[in-house]
PDB file of C-alpha atoms in Angstrom:
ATOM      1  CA  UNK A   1     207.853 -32.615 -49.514  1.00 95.00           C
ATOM      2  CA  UNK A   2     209.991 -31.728 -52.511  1.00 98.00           C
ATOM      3  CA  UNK A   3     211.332 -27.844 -52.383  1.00 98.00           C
ATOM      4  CA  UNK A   4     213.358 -26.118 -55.198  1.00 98.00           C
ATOM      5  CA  UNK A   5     214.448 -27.577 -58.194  1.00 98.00           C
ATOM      6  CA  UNK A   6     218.094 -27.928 -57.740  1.00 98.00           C
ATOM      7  CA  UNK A   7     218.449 -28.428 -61.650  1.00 98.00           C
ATOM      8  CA  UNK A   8     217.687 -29.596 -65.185  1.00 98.00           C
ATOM      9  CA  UNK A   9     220.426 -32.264 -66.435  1.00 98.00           C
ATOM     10  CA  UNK A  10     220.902 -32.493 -70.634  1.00 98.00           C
ATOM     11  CA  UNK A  11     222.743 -35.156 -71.432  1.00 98.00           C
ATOM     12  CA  UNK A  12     225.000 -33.621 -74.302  1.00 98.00           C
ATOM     13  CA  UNK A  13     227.090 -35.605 -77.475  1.00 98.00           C
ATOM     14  CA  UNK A  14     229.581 -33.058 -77.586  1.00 98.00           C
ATOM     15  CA  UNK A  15     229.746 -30.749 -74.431  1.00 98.00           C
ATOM     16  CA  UNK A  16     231.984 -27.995 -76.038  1.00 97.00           C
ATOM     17  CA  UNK A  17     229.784 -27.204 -78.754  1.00 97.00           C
ATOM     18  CA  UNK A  18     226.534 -27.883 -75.445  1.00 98.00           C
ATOM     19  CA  UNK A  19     229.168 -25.060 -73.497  1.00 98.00           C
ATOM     20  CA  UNK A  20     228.796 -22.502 -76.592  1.00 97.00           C
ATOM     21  CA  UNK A  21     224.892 -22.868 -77.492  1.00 97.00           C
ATOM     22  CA  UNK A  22     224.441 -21.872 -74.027  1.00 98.00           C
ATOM     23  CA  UNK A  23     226.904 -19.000 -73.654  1.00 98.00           C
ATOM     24  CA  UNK A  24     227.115 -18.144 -76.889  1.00 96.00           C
ATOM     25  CA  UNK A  25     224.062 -18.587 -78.860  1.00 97.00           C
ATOM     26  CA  UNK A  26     221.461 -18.101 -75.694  1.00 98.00           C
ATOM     27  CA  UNK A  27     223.606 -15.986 -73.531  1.00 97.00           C
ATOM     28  CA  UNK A  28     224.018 -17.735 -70.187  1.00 98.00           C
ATOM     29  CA  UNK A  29     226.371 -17.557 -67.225  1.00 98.00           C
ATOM     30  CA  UNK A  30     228.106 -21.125 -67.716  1.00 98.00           C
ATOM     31  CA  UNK A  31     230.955 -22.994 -65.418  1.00 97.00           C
ATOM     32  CA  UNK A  32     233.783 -24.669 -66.036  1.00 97.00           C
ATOM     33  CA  UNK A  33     233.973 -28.182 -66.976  1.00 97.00           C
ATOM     34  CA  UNK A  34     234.396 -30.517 -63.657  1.00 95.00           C
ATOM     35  CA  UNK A  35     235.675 -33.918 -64.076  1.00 96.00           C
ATOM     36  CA  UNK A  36     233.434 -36.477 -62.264  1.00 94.00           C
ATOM     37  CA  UNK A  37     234.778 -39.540 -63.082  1.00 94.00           C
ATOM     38  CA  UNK A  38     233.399 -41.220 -60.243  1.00 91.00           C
ATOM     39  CA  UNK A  39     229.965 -40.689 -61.715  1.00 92.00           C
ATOM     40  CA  UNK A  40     231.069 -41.227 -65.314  1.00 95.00           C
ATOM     41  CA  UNK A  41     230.115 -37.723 -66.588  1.00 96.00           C
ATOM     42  CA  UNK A  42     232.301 -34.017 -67.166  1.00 97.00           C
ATOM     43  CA  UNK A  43     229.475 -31.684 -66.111  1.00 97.00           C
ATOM     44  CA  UNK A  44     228.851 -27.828 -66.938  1.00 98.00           C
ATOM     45  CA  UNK A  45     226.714 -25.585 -64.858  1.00 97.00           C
ATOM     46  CA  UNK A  46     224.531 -23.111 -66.468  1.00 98.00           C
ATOM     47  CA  UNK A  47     223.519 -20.654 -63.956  1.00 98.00           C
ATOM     48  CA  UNK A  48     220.313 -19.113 -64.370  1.00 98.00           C
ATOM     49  CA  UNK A  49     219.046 -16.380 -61.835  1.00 98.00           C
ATOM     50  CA  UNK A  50     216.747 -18.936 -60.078  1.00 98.00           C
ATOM     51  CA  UNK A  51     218.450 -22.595 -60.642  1.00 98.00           C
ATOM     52  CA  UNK A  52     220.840 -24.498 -62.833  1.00 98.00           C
ATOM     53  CA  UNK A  53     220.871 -26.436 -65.833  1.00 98.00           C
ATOM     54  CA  UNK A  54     223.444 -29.384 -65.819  1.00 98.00           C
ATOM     55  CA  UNK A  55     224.893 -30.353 -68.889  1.00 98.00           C
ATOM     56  CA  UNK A  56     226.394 -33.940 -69.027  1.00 98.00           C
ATOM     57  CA  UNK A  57     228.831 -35.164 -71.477  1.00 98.00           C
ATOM     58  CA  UNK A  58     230.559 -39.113 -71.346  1.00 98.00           C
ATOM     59  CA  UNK A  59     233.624 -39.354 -69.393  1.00 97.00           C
ATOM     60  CA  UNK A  60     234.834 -42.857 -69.219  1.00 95.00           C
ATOM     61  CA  UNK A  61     234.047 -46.016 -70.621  1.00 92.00           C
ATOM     62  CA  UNK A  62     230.586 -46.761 -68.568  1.00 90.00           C
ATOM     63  CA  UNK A  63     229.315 -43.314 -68.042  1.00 95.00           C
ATOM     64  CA  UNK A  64     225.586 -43.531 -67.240  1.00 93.00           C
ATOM     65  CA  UNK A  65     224.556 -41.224 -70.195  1.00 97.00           C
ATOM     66  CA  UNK A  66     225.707 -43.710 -72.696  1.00 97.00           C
ATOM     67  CA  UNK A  67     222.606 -45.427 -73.270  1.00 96.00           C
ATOM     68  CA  UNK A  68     220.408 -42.330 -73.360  1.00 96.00           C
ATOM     69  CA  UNK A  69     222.736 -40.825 -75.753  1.00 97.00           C
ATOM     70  CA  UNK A  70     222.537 -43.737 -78.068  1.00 97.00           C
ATOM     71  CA  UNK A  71     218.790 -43.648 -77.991  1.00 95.00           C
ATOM     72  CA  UNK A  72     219.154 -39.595 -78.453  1.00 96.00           C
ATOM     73  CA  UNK A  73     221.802 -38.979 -80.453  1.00 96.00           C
ATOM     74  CA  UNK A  74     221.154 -35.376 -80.553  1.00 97.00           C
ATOM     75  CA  UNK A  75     220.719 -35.316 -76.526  1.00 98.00           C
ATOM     76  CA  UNK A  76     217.999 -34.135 -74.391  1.00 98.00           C
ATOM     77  CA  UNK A  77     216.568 -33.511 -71.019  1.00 98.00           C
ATOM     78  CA  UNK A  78     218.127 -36.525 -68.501  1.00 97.00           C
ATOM     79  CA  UNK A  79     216.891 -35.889 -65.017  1.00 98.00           C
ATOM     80  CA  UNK A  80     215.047 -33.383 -63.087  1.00 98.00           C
ATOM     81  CA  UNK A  81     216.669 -33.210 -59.629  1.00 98.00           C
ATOM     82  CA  UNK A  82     214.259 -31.639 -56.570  1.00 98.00           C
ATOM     83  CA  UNK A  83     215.422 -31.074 -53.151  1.00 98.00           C
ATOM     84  CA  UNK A  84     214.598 -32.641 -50.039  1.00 98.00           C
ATOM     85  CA  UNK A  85     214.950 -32.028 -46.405  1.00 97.00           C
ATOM     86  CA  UNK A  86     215.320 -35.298 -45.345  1.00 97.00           C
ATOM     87  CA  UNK A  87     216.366 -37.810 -47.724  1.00 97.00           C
ATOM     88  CA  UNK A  88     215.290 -40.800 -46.091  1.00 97.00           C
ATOM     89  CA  UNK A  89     212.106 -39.500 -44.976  1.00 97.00           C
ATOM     90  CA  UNK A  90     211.359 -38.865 -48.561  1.00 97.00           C
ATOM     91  CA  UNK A  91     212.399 -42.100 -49.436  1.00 97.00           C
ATOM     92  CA  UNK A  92     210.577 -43.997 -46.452  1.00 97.00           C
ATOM     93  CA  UNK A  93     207.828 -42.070 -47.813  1.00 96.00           C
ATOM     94  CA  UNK A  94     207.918 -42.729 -51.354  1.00 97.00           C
ATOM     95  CA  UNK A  95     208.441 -46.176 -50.930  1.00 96.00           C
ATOM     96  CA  UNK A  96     205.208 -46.453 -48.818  1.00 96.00           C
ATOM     97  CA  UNK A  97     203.565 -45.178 -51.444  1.00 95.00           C
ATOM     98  CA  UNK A  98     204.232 -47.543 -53.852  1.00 96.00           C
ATOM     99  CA  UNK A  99     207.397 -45.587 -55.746  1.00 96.00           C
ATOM    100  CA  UNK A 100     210.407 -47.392 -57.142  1.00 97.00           C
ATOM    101  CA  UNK A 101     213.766 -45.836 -55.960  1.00 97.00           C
ATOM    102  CA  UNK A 102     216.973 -47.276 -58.514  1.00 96.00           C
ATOM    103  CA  UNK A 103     219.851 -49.020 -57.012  1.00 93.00           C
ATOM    104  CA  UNK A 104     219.397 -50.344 -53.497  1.00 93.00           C
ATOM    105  CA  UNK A 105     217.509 -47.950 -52.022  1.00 91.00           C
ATOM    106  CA  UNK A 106     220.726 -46.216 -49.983  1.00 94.00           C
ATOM    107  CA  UNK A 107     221.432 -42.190 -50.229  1.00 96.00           C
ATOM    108  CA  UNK A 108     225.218 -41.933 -52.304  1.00 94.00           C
ATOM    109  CA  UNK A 109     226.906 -38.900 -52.576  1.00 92.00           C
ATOM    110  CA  UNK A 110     226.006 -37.567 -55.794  1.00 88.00           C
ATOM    111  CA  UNK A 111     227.782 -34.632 -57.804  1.00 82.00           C
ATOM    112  CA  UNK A 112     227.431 -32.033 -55.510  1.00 85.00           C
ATOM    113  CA  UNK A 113     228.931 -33.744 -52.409  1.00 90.00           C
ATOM    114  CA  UNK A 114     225.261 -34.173 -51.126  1.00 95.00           C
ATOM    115  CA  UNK A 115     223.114 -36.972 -50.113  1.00 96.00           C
ATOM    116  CA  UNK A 116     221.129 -38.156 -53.899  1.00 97.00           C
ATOM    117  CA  UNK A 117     218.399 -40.898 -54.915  1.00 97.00           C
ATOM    118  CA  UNK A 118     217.104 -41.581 -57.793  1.00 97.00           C
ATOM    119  CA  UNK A 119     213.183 -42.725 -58.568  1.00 98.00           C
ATOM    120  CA  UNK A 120     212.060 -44.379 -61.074  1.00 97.00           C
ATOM    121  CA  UNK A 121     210.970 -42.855 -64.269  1.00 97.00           C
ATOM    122  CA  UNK A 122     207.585 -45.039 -64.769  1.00 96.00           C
ATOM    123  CA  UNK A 123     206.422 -44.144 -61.911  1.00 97.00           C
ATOM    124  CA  UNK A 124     207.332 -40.337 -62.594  1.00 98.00           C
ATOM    125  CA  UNK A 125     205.307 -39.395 -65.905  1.00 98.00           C
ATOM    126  CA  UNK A 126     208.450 -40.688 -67.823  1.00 97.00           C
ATOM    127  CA  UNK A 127     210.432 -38.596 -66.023  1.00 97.00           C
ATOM    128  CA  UNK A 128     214.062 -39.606 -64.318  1.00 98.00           C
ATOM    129  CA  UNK A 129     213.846 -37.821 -61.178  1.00 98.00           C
ATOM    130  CA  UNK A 130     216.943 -36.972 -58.652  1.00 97.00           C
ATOM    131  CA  UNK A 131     216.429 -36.037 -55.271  1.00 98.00           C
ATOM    132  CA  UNK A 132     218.953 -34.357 -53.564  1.00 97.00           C
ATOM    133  CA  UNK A 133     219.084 -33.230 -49.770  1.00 97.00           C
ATOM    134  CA  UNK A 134     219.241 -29.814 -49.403  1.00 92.00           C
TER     135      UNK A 134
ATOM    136  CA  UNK B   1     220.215 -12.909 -72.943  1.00 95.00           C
ATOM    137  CA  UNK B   2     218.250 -16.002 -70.834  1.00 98.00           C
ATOM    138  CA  UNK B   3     216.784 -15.522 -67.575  1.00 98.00           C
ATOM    139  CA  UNK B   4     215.029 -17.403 -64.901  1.00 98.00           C
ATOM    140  CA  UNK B   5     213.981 -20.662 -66.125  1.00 98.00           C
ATOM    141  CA  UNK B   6     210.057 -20.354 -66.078  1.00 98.00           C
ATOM    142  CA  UNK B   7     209.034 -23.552 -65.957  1.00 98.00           C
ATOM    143  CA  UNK B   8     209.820 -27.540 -67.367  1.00 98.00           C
ATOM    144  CA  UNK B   9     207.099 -28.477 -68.935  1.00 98.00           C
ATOM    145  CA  UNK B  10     206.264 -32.406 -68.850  1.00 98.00           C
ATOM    146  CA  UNK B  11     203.176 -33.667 -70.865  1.00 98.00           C
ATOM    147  CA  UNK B  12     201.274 -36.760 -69.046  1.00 98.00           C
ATOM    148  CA  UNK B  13     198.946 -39.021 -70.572  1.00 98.00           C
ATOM    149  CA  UNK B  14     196.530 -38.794 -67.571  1.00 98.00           C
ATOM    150  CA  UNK B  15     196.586 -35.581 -65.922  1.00 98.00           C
ATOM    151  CA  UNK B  16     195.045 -36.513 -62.857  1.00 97.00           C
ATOM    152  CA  UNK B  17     197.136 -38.854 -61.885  1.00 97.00           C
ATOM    153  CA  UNK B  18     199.861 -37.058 -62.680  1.00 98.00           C
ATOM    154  CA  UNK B  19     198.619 -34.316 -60.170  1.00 98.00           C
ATOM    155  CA  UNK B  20     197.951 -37.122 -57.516  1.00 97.00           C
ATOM    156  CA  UNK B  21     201.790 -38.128 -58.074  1.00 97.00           C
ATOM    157  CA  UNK B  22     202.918 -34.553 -57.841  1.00 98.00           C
ATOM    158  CA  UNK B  23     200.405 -33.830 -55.107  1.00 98.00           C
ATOM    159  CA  UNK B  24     200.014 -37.182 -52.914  1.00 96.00           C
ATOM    160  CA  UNK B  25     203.321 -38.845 -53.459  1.00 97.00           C
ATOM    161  CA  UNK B  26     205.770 -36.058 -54.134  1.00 98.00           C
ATOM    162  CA  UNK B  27     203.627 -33.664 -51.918  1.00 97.00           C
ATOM    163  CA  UNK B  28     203.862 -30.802 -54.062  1.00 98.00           C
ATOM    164  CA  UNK B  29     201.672 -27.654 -54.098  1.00 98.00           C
ATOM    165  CA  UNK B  30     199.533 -27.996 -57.485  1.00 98.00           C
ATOM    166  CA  UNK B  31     196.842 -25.662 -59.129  1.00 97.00           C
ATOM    167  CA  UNK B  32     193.449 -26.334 -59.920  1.00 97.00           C
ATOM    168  CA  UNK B  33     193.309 -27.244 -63.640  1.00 97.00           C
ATOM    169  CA  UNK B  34     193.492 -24.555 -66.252  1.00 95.00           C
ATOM    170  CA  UNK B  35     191.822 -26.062 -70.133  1.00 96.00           C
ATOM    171  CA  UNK B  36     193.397 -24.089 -72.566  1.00 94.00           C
ATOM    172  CA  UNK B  37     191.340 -24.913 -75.416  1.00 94.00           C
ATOM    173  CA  UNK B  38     193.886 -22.108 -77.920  1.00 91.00           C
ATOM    174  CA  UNK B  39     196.503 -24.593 -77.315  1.00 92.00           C
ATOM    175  CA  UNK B  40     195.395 -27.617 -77.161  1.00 95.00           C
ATOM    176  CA  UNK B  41     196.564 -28.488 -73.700  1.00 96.00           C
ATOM    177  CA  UNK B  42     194.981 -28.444 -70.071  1.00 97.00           C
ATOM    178  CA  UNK B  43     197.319 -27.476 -67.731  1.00 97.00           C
ATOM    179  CA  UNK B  44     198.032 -27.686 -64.413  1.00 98.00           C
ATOM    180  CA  UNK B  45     201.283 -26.101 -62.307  1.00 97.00           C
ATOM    181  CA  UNK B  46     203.377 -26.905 -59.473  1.00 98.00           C
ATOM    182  CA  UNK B  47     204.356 -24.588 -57.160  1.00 98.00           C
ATOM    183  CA  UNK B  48     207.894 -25.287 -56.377  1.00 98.00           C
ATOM    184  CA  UNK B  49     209.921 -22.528 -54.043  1.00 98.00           C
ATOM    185  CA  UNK B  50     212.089 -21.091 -57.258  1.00 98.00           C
ATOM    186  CA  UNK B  51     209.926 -22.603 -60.178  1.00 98.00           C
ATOM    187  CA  UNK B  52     207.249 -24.194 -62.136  1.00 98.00           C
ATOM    188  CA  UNK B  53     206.628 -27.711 -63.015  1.00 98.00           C
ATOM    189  CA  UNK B  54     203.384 -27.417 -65.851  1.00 98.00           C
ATOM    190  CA  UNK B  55     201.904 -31.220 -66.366  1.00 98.00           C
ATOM    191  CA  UNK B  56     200.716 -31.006 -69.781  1.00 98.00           C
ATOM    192  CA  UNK B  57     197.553 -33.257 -70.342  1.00 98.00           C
ATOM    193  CA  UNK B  58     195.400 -33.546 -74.247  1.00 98.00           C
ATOM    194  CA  UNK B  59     192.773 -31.314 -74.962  1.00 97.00           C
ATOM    195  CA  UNK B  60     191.341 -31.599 -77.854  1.00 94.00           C
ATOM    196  CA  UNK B  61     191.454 -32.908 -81.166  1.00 92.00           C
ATOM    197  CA  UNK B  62     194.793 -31.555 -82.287  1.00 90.00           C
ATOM    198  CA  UNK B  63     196.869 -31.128 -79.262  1.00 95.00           C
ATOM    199  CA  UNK B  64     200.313 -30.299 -80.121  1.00 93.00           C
ATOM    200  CA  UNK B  65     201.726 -33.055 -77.608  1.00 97.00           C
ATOM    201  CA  UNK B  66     198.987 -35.964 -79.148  1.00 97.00           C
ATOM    202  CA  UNK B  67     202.386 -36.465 -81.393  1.00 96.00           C
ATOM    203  CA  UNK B  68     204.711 -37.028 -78.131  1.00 96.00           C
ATOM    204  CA  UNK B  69     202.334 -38.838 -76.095  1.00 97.00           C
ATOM    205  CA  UNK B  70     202.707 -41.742 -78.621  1.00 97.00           C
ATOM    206  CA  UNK B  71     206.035 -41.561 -78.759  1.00 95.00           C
ATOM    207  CA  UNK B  72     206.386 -41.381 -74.873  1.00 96.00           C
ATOM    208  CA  UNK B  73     203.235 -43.327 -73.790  1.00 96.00           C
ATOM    209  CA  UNK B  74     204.595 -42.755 -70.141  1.00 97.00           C
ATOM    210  CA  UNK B  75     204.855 -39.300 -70.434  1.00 98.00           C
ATOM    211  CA  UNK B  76     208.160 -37.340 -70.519  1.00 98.00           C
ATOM    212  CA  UNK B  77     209.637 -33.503 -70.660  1.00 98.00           C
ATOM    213  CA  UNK B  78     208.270 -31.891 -73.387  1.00 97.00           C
ATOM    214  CA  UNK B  79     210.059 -28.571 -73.238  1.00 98.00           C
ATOM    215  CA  UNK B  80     211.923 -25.893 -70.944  1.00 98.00           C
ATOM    216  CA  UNK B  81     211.056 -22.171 -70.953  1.00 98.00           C
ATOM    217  CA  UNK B  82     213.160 -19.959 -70.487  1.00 98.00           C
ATOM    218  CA  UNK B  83     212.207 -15.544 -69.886  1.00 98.00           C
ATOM    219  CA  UNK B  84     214.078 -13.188 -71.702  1.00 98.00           C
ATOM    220  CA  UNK B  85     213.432  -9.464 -71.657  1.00 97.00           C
ATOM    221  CA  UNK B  86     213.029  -8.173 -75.297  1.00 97.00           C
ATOM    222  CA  UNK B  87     211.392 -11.717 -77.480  1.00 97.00           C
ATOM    223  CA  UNK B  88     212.013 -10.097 -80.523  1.00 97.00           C
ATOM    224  CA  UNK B  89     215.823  -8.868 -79.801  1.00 97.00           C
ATOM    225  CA  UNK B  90     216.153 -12.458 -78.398  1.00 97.00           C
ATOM    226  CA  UNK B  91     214.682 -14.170 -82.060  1.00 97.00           C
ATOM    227  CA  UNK B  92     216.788 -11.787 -84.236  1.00 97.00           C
ATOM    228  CA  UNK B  93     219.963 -12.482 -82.247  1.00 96.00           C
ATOM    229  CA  UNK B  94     219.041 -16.727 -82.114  1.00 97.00           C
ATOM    230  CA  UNK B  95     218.535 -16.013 -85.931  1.00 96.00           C
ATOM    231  CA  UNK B  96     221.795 -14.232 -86.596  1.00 96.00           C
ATOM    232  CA  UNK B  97     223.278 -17.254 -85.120  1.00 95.00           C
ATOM    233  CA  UNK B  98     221.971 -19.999 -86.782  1.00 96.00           C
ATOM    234  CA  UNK B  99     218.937 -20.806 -84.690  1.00 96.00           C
ATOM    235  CA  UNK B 100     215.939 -22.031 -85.378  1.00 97.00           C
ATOM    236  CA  UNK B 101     213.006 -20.718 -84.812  1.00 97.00           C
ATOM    237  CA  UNK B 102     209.513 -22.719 -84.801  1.00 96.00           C
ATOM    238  CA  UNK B 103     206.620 -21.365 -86.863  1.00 93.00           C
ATOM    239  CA  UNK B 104     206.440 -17.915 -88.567  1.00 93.00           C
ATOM    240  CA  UNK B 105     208.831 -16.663 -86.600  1.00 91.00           C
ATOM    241  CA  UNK B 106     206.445 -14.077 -84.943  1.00 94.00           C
ATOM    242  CA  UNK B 107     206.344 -14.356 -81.555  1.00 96.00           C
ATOM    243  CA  UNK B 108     202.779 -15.237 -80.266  1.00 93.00           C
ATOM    244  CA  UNK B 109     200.621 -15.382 -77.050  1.00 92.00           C
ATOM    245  CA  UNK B 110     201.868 -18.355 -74.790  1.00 88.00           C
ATOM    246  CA  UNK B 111     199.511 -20.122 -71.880  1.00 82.00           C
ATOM    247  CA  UNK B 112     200.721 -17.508 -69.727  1.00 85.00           C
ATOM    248  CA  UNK B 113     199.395 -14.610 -71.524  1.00 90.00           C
ATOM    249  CA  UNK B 114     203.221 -13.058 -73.053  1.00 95.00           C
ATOM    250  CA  UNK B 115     204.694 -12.910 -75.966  1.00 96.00           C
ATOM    251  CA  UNK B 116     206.737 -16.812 -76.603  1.00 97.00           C
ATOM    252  CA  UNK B 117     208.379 -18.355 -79.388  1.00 97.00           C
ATOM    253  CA  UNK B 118     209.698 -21.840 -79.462  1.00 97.00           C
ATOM    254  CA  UNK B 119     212.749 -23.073 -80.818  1.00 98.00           C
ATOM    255  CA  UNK B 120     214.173 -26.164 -82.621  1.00 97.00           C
ATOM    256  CA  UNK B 121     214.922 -29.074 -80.369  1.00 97.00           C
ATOM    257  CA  UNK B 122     218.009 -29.854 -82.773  1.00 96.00           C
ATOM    258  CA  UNK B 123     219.666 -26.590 -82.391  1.00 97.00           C
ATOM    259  CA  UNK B 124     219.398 -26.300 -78.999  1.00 98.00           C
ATOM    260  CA  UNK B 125     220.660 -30.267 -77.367  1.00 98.00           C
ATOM    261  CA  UNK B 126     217.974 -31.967 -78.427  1.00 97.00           C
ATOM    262  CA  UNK B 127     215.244 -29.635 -76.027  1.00 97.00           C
ATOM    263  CA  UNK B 128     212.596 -28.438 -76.927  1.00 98.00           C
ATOM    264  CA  UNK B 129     213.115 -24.599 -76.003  1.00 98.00           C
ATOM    265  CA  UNK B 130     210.499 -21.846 -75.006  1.00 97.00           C
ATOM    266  CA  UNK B 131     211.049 -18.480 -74.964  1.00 98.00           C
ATOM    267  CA  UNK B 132     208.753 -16.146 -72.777  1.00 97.00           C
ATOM    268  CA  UNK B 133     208.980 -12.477 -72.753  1.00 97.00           C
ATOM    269  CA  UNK B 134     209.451 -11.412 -68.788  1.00 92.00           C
TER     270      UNK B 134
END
């Protein structure tokens, strides 16, 4: 069911000096910073040859990351977002199987202008998990 | 400098039912499992279309993720790794800049059979960072 990983999200404290450990210090490709204040984050895209890592710093007063960044001050890995044909096959499916999708269960548009869910991390090995139609 | 992004790495406290939730629920391709007594680990990967996830379970009476499994009883990321082409161009240059590097310093031989270093979680967002030579 899932295909490629769209991308790695890091939840950043500061994303200018997240922008120049990845250009700078490692060498990557990176974006611009885009303004999402509708999701409460400014995101950077570091584009590897074979899929993205997103980096998320605060943008607003009740940006998402705001809790994880208090419990990891230094930042660290937020989500892992998969695609999906068919979101709400995938999500009919988890569900049947016992899987915990956040919010109420409805497709938004996330950050790329695409259908998103997200599933709950116990029942992921810990692991916040996006999926994203493709 | 980076390339593709090899693989996320997440360790589980139960591997097999980490591959049923990989397999079953997120109906994922998965290997067989691979022990890797030299480090402590059995693994197991998922084939995704661009990527690999590796599920990281204990092996062993010293595994190197014994530590993070008690911090993150549910499981959780444990690191990204990341190819470059030359491991010790890529060290010297991480060095000149401040980096961290984990261990001697030297790279050594990774689950995959290359040349890999890792790299200090605090320098690099929190992320735990592996480097494999391509």
């Amino acid at each position: 069911m899932i295909g490629r990983l769209n991308h790695v999200a890091i939840a950043v404290p500061d994303l200018e000096a997240a922008v120049a450990t990845y250009r700078d210090t490692l060498g990557a490709e990176v974006s611009a910073v885009v303004a999402q204040p509708e999701h409460g984050v400014n995101t950077v895209f570091v584009l590897l040859p074979n899929t993205k890592v997103e980096l998320l710093g605060v943008l607003g007063e009740n940006s998402p990351i705001a809790k994880f960044l208090e419990r990891n001050p230094d930042g660290g890995i937020h989500h892992l977002c998969y695609e999906v044909d068919d979101i709400r096959a995938a999500r009919d499916r988890l569900v049947a199987a016992g899987a915990r999708v956040l919010g109420s269960g409805e497709p938004r548009i996330g950050a790329h202008g695409k259908p998103v869910l997200f599933l709950h991390p116990k029942d992921f090995l810990g692991t916040l998990v996006e999926l994203e139609q493709a």
